[in-house]
CSV table of N, CA, C and O in Angstrom, one decimal:
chain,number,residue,atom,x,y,z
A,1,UNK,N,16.5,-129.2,-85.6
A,1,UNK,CA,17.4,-129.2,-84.5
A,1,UNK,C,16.6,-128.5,-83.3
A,1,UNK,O,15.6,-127.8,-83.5
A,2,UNK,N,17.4,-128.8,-81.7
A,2,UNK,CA,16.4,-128.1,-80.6
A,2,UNK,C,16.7,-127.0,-80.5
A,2,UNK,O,17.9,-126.8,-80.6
A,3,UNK,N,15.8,-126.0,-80.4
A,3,UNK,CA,15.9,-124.6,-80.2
A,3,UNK,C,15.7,-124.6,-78.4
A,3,UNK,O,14.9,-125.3,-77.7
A,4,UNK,N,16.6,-123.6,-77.9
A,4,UNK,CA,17.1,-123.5,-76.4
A,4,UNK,C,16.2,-122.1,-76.0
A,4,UNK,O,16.0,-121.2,-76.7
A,5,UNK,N,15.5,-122.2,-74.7
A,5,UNK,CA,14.3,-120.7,-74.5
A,5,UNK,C,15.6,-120.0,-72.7
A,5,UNK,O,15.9,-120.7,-71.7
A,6,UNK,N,16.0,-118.9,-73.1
A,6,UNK,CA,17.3,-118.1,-72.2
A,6,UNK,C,15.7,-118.2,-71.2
A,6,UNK,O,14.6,-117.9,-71.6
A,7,UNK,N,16.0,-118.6,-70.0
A,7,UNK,CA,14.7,-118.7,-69.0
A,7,UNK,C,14.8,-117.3,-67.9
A,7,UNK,O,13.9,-117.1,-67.1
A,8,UNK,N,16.0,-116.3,-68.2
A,8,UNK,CA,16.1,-115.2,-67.7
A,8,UNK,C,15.0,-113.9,-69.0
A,8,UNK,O,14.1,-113.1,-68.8
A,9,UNK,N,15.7,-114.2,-70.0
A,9,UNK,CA,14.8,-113.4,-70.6
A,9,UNK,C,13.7,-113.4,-72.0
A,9,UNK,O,13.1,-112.5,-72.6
A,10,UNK,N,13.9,-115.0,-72.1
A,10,UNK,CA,13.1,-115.8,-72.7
A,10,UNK,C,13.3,-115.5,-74.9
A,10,UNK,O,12.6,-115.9,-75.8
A,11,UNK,N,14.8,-114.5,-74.6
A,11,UNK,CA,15.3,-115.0,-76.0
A,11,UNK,C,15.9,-116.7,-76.5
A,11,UNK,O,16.6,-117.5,-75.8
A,12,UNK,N,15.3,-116.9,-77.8
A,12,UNK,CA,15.6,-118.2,-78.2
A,12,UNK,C,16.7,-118.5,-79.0
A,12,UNK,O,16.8,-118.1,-80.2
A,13,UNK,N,17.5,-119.4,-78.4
A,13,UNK,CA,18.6,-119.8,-79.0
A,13,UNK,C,17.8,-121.0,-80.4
A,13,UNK,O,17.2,-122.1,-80.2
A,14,UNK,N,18.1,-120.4,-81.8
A,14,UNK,CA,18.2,-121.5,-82.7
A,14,UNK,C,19.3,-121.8,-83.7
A,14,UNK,O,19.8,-121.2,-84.6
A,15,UNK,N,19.6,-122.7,-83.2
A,15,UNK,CA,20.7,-123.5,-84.5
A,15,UNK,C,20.9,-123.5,-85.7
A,15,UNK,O,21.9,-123.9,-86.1
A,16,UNK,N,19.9,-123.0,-86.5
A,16,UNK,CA,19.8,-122.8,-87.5
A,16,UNK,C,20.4,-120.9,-88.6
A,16,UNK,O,20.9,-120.5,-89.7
A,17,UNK,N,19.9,-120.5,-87.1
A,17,UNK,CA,20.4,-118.9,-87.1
A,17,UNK,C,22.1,-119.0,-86.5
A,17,UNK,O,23.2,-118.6,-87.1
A,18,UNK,N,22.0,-119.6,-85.3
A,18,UNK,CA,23.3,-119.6,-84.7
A,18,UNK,C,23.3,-117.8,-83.7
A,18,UNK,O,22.4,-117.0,-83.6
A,19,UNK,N,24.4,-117.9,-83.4
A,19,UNK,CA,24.4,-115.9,-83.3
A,19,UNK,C,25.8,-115.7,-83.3
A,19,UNK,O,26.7,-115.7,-82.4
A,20,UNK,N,25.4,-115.4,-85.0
A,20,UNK,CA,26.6,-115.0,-85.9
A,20,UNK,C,27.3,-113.6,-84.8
A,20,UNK,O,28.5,-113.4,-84.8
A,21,UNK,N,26.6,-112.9,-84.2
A,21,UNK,CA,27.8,-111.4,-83.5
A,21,UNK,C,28.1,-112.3,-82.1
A,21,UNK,O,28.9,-111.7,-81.3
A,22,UNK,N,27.6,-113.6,-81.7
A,22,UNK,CA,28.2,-113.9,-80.9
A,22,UNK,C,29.3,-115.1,-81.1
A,22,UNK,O,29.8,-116.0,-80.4
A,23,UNK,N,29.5,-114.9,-82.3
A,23,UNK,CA,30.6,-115.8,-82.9
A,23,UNK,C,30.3,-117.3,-83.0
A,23,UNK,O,31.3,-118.1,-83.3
A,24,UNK,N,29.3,-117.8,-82.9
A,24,UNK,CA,28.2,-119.1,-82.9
A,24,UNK,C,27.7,-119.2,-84.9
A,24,UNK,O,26.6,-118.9,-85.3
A,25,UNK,N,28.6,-119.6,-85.3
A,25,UNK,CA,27.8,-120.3,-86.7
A,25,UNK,C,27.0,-120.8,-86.9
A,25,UNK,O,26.8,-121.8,-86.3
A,26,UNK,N,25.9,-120.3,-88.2
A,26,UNK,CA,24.7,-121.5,-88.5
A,26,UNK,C,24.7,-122.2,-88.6
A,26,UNK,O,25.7,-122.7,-89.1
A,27,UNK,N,23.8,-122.9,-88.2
A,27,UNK,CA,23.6,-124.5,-88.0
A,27,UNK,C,25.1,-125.8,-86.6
A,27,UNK,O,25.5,-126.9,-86.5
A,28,UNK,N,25.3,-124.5,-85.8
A,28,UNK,CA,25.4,-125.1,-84.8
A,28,UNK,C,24.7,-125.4,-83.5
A,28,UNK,O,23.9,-124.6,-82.9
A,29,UNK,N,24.9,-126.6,-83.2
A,29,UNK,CA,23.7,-127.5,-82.5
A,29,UNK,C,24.4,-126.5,-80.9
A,29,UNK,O,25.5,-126.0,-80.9
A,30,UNK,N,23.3,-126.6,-79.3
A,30,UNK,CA,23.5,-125.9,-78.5
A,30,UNK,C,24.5,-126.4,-77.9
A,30,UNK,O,25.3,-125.6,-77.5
A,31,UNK,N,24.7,-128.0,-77.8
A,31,UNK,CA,25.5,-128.5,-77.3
A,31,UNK,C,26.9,-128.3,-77.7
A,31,UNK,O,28.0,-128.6,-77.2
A,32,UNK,N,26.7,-127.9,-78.8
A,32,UNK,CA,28.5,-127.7,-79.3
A,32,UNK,C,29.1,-125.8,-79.2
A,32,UNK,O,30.2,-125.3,-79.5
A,33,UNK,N,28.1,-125.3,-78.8
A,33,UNK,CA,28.4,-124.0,-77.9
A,33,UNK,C,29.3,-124.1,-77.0
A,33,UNK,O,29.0,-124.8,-76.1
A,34,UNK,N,30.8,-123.4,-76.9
A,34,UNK,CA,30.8,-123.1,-75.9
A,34,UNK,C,30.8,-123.0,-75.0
A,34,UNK,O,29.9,-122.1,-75.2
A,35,UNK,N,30.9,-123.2,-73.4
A,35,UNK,CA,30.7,-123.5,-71.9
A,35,UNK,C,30.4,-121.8,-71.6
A,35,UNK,O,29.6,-121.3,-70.8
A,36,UNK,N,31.5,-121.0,-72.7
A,36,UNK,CA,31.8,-119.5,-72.0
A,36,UNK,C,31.2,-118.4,-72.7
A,36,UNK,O,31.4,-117.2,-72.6
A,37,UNK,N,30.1,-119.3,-73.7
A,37,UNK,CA,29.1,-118.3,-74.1
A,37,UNK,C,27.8,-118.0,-73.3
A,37,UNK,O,27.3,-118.8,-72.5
A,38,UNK,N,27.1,-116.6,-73.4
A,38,UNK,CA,26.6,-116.0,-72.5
A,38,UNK,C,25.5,-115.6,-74.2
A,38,UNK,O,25.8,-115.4,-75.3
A,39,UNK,N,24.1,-115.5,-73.3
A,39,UNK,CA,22.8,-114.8,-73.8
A,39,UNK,C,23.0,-113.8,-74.7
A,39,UNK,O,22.9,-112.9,-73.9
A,40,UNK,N,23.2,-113.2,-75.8
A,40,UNK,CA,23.5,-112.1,-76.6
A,40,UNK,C,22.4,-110.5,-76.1
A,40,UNK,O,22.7,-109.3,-76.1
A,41,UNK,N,20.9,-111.4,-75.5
A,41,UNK,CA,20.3,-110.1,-75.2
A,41,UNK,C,20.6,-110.1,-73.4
A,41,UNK,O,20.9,-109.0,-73.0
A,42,UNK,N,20.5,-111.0,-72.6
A,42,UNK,CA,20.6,-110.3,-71.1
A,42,UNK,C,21.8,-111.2,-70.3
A,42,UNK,O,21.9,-111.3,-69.0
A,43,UNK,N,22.7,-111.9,-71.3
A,43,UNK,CA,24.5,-111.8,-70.5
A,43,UNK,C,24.1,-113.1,-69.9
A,43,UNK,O,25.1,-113.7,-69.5
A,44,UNK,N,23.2,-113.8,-69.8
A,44,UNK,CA,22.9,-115.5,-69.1
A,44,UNK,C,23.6,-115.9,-69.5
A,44,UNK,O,24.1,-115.3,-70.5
A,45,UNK,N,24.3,-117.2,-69.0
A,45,UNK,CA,25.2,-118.6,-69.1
A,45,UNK,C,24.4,-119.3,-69.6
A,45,UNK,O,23.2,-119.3,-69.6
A,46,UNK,N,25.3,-120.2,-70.2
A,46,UNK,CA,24.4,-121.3,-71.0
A,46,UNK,C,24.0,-122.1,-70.0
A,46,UNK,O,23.2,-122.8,-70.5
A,47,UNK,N,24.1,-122.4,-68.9
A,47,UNK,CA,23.1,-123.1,-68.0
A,47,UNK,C,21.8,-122.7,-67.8
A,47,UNK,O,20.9,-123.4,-67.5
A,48,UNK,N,21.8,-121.2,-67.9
A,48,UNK,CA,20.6,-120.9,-67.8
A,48,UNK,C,19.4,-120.8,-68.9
A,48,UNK,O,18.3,-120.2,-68.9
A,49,UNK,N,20.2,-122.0,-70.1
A,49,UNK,CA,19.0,-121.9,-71.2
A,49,UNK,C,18.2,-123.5,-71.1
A,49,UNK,O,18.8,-124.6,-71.3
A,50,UNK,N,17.0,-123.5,-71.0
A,50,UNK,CA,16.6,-124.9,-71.1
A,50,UNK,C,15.7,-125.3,-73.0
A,50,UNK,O,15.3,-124.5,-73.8
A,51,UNK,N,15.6,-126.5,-72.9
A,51,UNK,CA,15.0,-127.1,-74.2
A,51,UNK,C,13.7,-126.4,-74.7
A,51,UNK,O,12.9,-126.2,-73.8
A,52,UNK,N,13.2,-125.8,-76.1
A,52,UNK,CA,12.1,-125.4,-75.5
A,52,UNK,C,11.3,-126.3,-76.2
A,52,UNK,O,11.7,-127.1,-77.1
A,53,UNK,N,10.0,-126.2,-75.6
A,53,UNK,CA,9.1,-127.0,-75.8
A,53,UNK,C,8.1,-127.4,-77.1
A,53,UNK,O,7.3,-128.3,-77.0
């Protein structure tokens, strides 16, 4: 699955981990996140995560 890079503070969202304290289950994909989830380390919106490379 794509792993997402927070371009504010360059923590990486992976699907595989999820982020279980942000209530995001493993093995959910980014696109099925939430609209009104935010960066666990520096509070970004999910617009501000792009694909990483």
């Amino acid at each position: 699955m794509q792993k997402y890079v927070c371009m504010p503070c360059g923590w990486v969202y992976d699907p595989e981990v999820g982020d279980p304290d942000g209530g995001i289950a493993p093995g959910t994909a980014f696109e099925d996140i939430p609209e009104d989830w935010v960066c666990p380390v520096c509070g970004a919106g999910k617009d501000m995560f792009e694909p990483e490379e």
